Short mmCIF file of N, CA and C in Angstrom, two decimals:
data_model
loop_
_atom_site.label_atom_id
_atom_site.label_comp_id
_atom_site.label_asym_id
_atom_site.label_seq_id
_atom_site.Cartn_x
_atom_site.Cartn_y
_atom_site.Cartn_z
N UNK A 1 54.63 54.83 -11.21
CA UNK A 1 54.90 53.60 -10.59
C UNK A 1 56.35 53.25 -10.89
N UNK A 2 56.77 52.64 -9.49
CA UNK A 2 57.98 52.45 -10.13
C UNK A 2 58.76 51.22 -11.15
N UNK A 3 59.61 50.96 -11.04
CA UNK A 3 59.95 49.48 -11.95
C UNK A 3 59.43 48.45 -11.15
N UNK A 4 60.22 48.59 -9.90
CA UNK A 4 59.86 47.27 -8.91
C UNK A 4 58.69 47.10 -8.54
N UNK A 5 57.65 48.05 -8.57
CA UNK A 5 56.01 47.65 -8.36
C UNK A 5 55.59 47.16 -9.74
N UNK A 6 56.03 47.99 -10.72
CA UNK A 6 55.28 47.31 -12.36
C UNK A 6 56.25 45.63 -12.26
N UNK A 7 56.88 45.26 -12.02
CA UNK A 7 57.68 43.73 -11.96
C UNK A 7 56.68 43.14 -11.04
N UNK A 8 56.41 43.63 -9.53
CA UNK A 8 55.66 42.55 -9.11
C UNK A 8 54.37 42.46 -9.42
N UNK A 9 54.10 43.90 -10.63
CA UNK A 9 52.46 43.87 -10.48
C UNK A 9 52.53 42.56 -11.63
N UNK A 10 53.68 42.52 -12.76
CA UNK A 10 53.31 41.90 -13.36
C UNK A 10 53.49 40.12 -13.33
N UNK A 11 54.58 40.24 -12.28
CA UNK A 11 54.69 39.04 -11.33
C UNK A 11 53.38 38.27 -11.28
N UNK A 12 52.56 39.57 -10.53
CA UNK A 12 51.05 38.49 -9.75
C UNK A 12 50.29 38.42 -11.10
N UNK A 13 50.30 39.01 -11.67
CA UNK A 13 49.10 38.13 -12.73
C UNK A 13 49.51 37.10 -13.45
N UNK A 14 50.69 37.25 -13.53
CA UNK A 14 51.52 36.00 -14.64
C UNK A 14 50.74 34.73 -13.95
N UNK A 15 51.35 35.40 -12.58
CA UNK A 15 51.10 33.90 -11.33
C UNK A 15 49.44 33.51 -11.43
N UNK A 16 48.25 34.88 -11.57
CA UNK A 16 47.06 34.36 -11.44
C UNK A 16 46.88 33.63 -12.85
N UNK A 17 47.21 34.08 -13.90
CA UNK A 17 47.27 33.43 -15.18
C UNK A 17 47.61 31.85 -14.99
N UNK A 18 48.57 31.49 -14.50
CA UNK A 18 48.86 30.03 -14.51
C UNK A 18 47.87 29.60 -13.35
N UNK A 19 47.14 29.74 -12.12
CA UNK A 19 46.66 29.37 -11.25
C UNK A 19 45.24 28.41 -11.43
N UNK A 20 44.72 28.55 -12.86
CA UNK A 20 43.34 27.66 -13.52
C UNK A 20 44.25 26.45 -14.21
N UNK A 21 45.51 26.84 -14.78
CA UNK A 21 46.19 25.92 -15.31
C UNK A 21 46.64 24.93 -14.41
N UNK A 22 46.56 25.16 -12.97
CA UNK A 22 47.33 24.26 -12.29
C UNK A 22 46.33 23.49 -11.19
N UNK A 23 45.20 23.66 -11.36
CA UNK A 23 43.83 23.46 -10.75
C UNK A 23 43.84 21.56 -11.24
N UNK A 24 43.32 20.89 -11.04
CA UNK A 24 43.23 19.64 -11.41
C UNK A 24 42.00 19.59 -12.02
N UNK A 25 41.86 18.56 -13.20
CA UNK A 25 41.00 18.64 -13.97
C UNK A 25 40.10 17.73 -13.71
N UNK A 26 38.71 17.33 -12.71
CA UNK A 26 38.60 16.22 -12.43
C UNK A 26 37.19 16.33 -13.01
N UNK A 27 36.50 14.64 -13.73
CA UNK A 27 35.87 14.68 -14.45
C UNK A 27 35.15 13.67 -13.76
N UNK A 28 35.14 13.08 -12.96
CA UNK A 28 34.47 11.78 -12.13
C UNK A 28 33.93 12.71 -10.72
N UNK A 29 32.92 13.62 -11.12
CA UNK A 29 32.26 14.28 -9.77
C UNK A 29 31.21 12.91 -9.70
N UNK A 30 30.62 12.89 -8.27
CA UNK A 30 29.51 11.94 -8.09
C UNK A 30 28.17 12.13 -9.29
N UNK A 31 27.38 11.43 -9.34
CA UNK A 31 26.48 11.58 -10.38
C UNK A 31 25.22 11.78 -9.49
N UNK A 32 24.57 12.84 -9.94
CA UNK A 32 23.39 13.59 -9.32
C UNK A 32 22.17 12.47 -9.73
N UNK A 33 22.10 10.79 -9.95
CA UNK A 33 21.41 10.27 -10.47
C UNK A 33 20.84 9.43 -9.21
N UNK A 34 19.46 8.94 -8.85
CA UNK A 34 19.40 8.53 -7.33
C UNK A 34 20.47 6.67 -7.56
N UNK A 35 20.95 6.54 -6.29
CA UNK A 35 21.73 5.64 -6.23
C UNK A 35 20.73 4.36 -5.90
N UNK A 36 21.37 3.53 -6.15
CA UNK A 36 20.64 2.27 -5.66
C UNK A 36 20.01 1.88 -4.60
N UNK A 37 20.58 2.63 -3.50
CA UNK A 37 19.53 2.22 -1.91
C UNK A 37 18.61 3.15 -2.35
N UNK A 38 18.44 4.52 -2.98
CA UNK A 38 17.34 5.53 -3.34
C UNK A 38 16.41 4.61 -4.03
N UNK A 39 16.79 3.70 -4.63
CA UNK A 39 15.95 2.99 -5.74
C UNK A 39 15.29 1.91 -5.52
N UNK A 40 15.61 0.94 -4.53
CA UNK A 40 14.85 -0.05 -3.43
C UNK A 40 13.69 0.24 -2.78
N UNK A 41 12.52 -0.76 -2.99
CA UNK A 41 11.59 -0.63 -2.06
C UNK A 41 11.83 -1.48 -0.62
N UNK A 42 10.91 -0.37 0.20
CA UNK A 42 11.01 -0.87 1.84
C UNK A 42 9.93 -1.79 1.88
N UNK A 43 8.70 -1.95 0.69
CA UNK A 43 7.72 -2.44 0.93
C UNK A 43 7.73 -3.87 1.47
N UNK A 44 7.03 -4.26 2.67
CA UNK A 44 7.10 -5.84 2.71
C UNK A 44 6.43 -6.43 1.59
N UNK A 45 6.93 -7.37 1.21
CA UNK A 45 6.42 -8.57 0.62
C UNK A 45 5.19 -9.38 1.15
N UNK A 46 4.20 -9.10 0.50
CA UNK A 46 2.89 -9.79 0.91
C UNK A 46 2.70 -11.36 -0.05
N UNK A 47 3.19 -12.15 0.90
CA UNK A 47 2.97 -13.18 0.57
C UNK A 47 1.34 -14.04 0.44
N UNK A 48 1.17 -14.70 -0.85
CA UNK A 48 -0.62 -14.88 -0.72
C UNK A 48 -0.27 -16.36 0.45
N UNK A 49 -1.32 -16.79 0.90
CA UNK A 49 -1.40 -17.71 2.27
C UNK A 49 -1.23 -19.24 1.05
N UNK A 50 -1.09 -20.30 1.55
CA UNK A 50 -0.77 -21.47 0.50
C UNK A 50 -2.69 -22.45 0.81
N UNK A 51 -3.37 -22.72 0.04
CA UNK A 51 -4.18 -23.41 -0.29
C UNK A 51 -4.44 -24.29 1.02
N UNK A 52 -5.02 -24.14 1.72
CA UNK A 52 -6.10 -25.32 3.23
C UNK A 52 -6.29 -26.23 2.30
N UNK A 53 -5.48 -27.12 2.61
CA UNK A 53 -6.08 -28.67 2.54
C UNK A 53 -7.58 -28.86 3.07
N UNK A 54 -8.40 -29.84 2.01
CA UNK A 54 -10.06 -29.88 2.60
C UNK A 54 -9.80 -31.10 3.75
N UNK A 55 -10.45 -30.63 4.86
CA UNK A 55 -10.64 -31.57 6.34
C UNK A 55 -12.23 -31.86 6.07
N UNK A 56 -12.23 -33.17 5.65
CA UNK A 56 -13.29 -33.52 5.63
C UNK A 56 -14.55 -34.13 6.99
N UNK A 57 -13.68 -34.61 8.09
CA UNK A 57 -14.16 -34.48 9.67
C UNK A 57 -14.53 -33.55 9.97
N UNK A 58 -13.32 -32.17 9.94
CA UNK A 58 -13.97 -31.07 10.60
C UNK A 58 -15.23 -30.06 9.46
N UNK A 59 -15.30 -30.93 8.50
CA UNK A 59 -16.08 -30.26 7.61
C UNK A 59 -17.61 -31.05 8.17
N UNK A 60 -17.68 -32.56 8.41
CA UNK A 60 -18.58 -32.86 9.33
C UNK A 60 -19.16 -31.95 10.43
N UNK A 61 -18.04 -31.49 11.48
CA UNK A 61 -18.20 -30.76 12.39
C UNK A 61 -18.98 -29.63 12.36
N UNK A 62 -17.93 -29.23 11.67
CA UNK A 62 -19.26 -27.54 11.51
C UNK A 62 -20.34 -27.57 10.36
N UNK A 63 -20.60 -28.62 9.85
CA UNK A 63 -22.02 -29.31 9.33
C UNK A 63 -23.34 -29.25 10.05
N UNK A 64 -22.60 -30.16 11.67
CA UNK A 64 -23.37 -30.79 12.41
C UNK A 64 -23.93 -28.99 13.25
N UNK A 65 -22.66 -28.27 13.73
CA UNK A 65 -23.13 -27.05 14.17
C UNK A 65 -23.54 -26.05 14.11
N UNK A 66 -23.56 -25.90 12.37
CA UNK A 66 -24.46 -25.42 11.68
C UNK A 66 -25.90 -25.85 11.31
N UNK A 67 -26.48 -27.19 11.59
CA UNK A 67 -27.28 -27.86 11.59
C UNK A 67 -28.44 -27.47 13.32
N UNK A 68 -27.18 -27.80 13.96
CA UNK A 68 -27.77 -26.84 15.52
C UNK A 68 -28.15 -25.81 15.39
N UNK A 69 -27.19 -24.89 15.09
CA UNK A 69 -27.38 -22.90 14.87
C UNK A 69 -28.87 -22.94 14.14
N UNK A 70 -29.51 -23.86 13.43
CA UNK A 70 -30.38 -23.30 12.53
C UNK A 70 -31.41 -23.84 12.94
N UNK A 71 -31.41 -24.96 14.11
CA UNK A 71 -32.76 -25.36 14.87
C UNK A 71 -32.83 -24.29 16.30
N UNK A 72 -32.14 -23.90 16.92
CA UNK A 72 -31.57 -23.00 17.89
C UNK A 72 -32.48 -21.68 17.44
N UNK A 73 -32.23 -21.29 16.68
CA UNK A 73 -32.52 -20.20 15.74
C UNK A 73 -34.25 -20.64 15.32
N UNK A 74 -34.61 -21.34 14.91
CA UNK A 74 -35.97 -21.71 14.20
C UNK A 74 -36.73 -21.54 16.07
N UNK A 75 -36.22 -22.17 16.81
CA UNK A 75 -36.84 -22.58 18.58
C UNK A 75 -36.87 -20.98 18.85
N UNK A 76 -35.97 -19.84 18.79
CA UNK A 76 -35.70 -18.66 19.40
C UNK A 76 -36.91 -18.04 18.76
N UNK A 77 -36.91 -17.86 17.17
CA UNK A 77 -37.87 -17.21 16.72
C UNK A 77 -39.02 -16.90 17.08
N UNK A 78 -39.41 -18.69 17.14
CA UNK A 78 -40.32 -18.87 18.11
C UNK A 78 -41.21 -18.18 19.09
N UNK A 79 -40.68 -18.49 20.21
CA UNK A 79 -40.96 -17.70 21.21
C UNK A 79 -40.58 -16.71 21.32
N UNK A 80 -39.55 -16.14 20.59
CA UNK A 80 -39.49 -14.51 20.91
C UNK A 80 -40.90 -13.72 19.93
N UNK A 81 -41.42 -14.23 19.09
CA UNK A 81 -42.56 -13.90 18.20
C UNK A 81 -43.32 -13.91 19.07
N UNK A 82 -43.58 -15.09 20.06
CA UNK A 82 -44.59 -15.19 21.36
C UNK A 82 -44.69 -14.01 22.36
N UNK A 83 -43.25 -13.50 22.45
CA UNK A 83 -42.84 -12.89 23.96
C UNK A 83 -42.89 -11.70 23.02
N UNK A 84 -42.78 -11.08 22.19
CA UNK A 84 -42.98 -10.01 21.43
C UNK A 84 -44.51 -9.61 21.49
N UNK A 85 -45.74 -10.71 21.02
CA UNK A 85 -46.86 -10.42 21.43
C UNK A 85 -47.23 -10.25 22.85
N UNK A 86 -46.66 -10.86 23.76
CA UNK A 86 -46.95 -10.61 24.84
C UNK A 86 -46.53 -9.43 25.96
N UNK A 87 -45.45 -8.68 25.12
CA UNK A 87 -44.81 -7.83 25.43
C UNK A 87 -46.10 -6.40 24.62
N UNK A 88 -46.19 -7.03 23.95
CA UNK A 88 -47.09 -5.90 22.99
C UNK A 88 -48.84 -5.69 24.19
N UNK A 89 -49.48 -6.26 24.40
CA UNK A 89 -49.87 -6.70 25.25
C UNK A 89 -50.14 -6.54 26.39
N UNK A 90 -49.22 -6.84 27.21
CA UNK A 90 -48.99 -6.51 28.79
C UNK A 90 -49.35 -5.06 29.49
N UNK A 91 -49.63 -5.29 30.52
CA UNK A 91 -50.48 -4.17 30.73
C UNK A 91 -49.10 -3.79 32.29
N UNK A 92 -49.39 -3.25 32.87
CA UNK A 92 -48.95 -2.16 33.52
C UNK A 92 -47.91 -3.28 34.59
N UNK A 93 -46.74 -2.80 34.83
CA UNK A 93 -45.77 -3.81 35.66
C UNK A 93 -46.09 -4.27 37.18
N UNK A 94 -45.94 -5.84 37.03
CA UNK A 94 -46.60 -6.52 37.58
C UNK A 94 -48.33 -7.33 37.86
N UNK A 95 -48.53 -6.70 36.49
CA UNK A 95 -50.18 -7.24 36.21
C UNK A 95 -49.37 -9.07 35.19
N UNK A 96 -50.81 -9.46 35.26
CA UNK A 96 -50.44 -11.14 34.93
C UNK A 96 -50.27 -10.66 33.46
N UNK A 97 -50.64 -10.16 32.71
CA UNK A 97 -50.02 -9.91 31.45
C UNK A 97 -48.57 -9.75 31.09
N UNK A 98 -48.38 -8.81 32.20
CA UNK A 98 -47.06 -8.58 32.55
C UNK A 98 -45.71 -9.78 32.65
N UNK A 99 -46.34 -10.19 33.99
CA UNK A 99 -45.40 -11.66 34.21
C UNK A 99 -45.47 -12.40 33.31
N UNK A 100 -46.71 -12.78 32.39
CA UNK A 100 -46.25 -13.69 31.40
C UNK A 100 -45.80 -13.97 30.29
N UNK A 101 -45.63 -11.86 29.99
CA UNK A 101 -44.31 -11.95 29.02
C UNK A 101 -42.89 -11.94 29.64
N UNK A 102 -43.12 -11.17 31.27
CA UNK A 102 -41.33 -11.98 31.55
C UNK A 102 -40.99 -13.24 31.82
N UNK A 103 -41.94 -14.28 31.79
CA UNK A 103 -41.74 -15.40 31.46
C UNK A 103 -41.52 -15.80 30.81
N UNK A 104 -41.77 -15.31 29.82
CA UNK A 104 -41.29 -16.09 28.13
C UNK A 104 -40.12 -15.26 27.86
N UNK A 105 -40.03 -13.94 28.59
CA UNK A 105 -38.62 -13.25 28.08
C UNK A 105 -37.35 -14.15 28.36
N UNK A 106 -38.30 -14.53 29.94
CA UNK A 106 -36.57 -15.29 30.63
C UNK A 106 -36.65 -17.05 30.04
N UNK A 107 -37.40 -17.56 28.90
CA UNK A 107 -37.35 -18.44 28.19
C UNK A 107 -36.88 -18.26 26.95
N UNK A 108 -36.48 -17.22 26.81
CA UNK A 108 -35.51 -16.56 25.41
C UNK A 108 -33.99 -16.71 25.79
N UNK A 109 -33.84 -16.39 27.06
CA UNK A 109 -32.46 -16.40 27.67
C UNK A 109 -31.99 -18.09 27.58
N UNK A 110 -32.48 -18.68 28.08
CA UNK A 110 -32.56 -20.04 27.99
C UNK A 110 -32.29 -20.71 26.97
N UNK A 111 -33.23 -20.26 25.63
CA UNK A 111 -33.00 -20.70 24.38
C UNK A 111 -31.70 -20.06 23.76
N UNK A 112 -31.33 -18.88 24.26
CA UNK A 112 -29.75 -18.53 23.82
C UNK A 112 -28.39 -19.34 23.92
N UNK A 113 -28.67 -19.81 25.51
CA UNK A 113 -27.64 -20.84 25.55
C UNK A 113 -26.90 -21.81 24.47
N UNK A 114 -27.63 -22.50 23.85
CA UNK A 114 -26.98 -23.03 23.06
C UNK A 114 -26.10 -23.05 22.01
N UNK A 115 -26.48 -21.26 21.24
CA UNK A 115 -25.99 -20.71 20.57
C UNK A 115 -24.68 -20.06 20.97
N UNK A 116 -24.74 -19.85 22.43
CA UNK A 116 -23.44 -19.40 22.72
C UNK A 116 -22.51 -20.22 22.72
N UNK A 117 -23.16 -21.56 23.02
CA UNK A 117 -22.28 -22.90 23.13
C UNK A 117 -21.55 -23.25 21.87
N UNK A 118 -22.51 -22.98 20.72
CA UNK A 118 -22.04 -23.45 19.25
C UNK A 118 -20.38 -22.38 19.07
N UNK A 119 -20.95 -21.09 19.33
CA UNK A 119 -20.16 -20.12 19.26
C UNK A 119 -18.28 -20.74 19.97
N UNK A 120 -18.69 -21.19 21.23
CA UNK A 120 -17.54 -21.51 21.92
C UNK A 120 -16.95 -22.61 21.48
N UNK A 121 -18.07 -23.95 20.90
CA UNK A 121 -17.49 -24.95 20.41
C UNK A 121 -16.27 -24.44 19.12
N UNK A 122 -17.00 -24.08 18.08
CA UNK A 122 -16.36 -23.64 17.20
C UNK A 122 -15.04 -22.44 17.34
N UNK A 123 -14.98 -22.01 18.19
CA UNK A 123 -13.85 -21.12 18.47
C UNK A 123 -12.86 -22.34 19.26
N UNK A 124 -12.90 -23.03 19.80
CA UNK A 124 -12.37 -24.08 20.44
C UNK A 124 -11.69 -24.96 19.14
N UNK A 125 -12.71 -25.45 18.22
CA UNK A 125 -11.63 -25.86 17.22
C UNK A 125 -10.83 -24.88 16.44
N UNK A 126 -11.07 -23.63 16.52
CA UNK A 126 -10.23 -22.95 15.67
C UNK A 126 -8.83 -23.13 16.50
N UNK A 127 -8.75 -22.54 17.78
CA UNK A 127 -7.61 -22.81 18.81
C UNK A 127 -7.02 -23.88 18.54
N UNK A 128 -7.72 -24.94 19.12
CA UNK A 128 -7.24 -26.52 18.35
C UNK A 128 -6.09 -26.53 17.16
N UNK A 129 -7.22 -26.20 16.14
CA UNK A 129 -6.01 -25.69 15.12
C UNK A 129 -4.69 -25.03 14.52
N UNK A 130 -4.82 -23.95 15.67
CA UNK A 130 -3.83 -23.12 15.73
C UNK A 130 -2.72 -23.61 16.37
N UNK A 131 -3.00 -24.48 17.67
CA UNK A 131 -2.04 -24.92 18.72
C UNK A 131 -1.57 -25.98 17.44
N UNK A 132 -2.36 -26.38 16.78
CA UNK A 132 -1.50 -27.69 16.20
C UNK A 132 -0.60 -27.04 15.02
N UNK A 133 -0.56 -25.62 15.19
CA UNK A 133 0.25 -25.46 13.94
C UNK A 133 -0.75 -25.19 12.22
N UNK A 134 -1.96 -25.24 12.23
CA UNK A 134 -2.25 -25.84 11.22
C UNK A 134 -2.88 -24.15 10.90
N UNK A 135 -3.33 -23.91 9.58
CA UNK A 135 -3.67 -22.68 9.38
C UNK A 135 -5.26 -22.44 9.28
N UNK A 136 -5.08 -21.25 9.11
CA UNK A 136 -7.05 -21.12 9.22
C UNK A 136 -7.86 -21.57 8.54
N UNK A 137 -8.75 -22.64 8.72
CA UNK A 137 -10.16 -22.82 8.03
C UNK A 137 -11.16 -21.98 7.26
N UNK A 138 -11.13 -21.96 6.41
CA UNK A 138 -12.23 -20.63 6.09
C UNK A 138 -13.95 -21.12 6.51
N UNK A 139 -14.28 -22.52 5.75
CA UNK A 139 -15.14 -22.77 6.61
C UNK A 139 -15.69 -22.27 8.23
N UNK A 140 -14.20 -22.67 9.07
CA UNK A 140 -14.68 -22.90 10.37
C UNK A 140 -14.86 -21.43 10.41
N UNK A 141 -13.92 -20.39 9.84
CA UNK A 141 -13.54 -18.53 10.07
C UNK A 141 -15.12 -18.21 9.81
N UNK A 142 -15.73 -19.07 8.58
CA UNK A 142 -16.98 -18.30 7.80
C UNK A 142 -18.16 -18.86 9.55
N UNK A 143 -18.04 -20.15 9.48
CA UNK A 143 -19.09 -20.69 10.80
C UNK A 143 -19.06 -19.77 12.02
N UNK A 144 -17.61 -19.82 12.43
CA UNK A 144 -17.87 -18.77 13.68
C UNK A 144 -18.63 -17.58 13.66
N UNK A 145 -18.02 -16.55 12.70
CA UNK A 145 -18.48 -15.52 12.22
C UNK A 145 -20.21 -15.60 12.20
N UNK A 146 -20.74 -16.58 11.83
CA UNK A 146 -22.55 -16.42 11.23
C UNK A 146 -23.17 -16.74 12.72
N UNK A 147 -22.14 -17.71 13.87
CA UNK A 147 -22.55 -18.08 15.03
C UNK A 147 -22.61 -16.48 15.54
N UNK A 148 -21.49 -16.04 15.91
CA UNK A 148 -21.23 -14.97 16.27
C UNK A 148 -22.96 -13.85 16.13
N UNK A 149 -22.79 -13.52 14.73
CA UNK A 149 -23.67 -12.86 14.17
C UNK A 149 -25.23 -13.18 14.86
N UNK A 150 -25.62 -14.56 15.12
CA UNK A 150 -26.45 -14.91 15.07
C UNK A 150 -27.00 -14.76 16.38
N UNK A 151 -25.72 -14.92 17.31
CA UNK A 151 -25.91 -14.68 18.97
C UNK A 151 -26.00 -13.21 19.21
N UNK A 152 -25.44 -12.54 18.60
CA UNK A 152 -25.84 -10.86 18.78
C UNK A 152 -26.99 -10.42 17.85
N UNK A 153 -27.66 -10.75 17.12
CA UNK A 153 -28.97 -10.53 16.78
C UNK A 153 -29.77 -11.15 17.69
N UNK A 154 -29.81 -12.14 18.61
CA UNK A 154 -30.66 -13.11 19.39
C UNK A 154 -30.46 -12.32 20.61
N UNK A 155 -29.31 -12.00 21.14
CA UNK A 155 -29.42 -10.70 22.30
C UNK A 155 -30.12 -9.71 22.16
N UNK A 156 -30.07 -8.97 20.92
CA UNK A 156 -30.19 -7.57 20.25
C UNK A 156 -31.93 -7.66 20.56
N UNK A 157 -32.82 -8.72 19.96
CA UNK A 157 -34.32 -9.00 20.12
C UNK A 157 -34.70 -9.20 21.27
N UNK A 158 -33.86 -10.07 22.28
CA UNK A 158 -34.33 -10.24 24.16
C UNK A 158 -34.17 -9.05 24.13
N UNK A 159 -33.25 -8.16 24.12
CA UNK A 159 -33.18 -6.94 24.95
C UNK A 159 -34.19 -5.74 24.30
N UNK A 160 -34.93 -5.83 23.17
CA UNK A 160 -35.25 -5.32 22.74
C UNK A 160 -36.78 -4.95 23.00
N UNK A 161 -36.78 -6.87 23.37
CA UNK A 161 -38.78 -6.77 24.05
C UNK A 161 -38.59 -6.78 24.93
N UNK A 162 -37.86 -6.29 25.98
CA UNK A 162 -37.59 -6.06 27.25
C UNK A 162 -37.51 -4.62 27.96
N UNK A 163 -36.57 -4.15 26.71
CA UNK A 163 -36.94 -2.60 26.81
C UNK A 163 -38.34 -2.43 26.80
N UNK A 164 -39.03 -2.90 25.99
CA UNK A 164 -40.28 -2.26 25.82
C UNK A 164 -41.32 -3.29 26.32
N UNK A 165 -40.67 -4.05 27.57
CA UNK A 165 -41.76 -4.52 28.61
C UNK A 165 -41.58 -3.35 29.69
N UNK A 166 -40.33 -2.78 30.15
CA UNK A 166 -40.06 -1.90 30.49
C UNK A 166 -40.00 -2.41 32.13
N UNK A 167 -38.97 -1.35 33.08
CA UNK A 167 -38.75 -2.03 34.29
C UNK A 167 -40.33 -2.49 35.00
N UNK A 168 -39.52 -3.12 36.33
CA UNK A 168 -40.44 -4.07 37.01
C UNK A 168 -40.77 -3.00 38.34
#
């Protein structure tokens, strides 16, 4: 080799030698630790609802229509116990046995009415309530609900001795 290649050979390493020395020394890399938006929940906030003032009128109210629901109900039993025997009974469609359990069937329908009425009354004041701004009743939430309940068990039994009066 000659001089002038051993000079630059030793040129370039001198040069790679200083090249870590001249690198910047930086000690503030980001921190691999989760950052603060990582650390926030998205969860909403479930606020509990604030305490219903007691309405002592409308506590009258669904007193009085709960007082209905349960004579409504005592009248249905009734005759559907009737129209159940007579359904049990009845002999072949269109014999007088026959007709005079769909007579009492379509006196079950009749006796439903009212219950549907309670049902609508009471959903009517819930609306009421709502339009006025005011928050839910649990009372009135619990009344509707048992009306509700009470009108689809009272369907559930017409249609039930009806099936098994069987078509006309």
């Amino acid at each position: 080799m000659n001089r002038r290649a051993s000079h630059v050979l030793a040129s370039a390493f001198g040069l790679l030698a200083l090249v870590p020395g001249c690198a910047p020394t930086r000690t503030d890399f980001p921190s691999l630790m989760p950052r603060a938006i990582e650390e926030r929940s998205d969860a909403i906030a479930v606020v509990p609802p604030a305490p219903v003032a007691p309405d002592p009128a409308l506590d009258r109210q669904i007193s009085g229509y709960r007082e209905e629901l349960a004579q409504s109900d005592r009248s249905f039993d009734a005759v559907a116990a009737r129209a159940e025997r007579l359904a049990s009974a009845a002999g072949a469609p269109g014999s007088e046995s026959w007709i005079a359990a769909q007579v009492v069937l379509a006196e079950l329908d009749t006796l439903r009415a009212p219950v549907v009425g309670i049902v609508s009354s009471l959903e009517a004041l819930a609306i009421d309530r709502g339009v006025e701004g005011k928050p839910p009743y649990p009372a009135l939430d619990a009344a509707i609900a048992d009306a509700r309940t009470r009108d689809a068990a009272q369907a559930a039994r017409a249609a039930a001795i009806e099936t098994r009066l069987g078509p006309a």
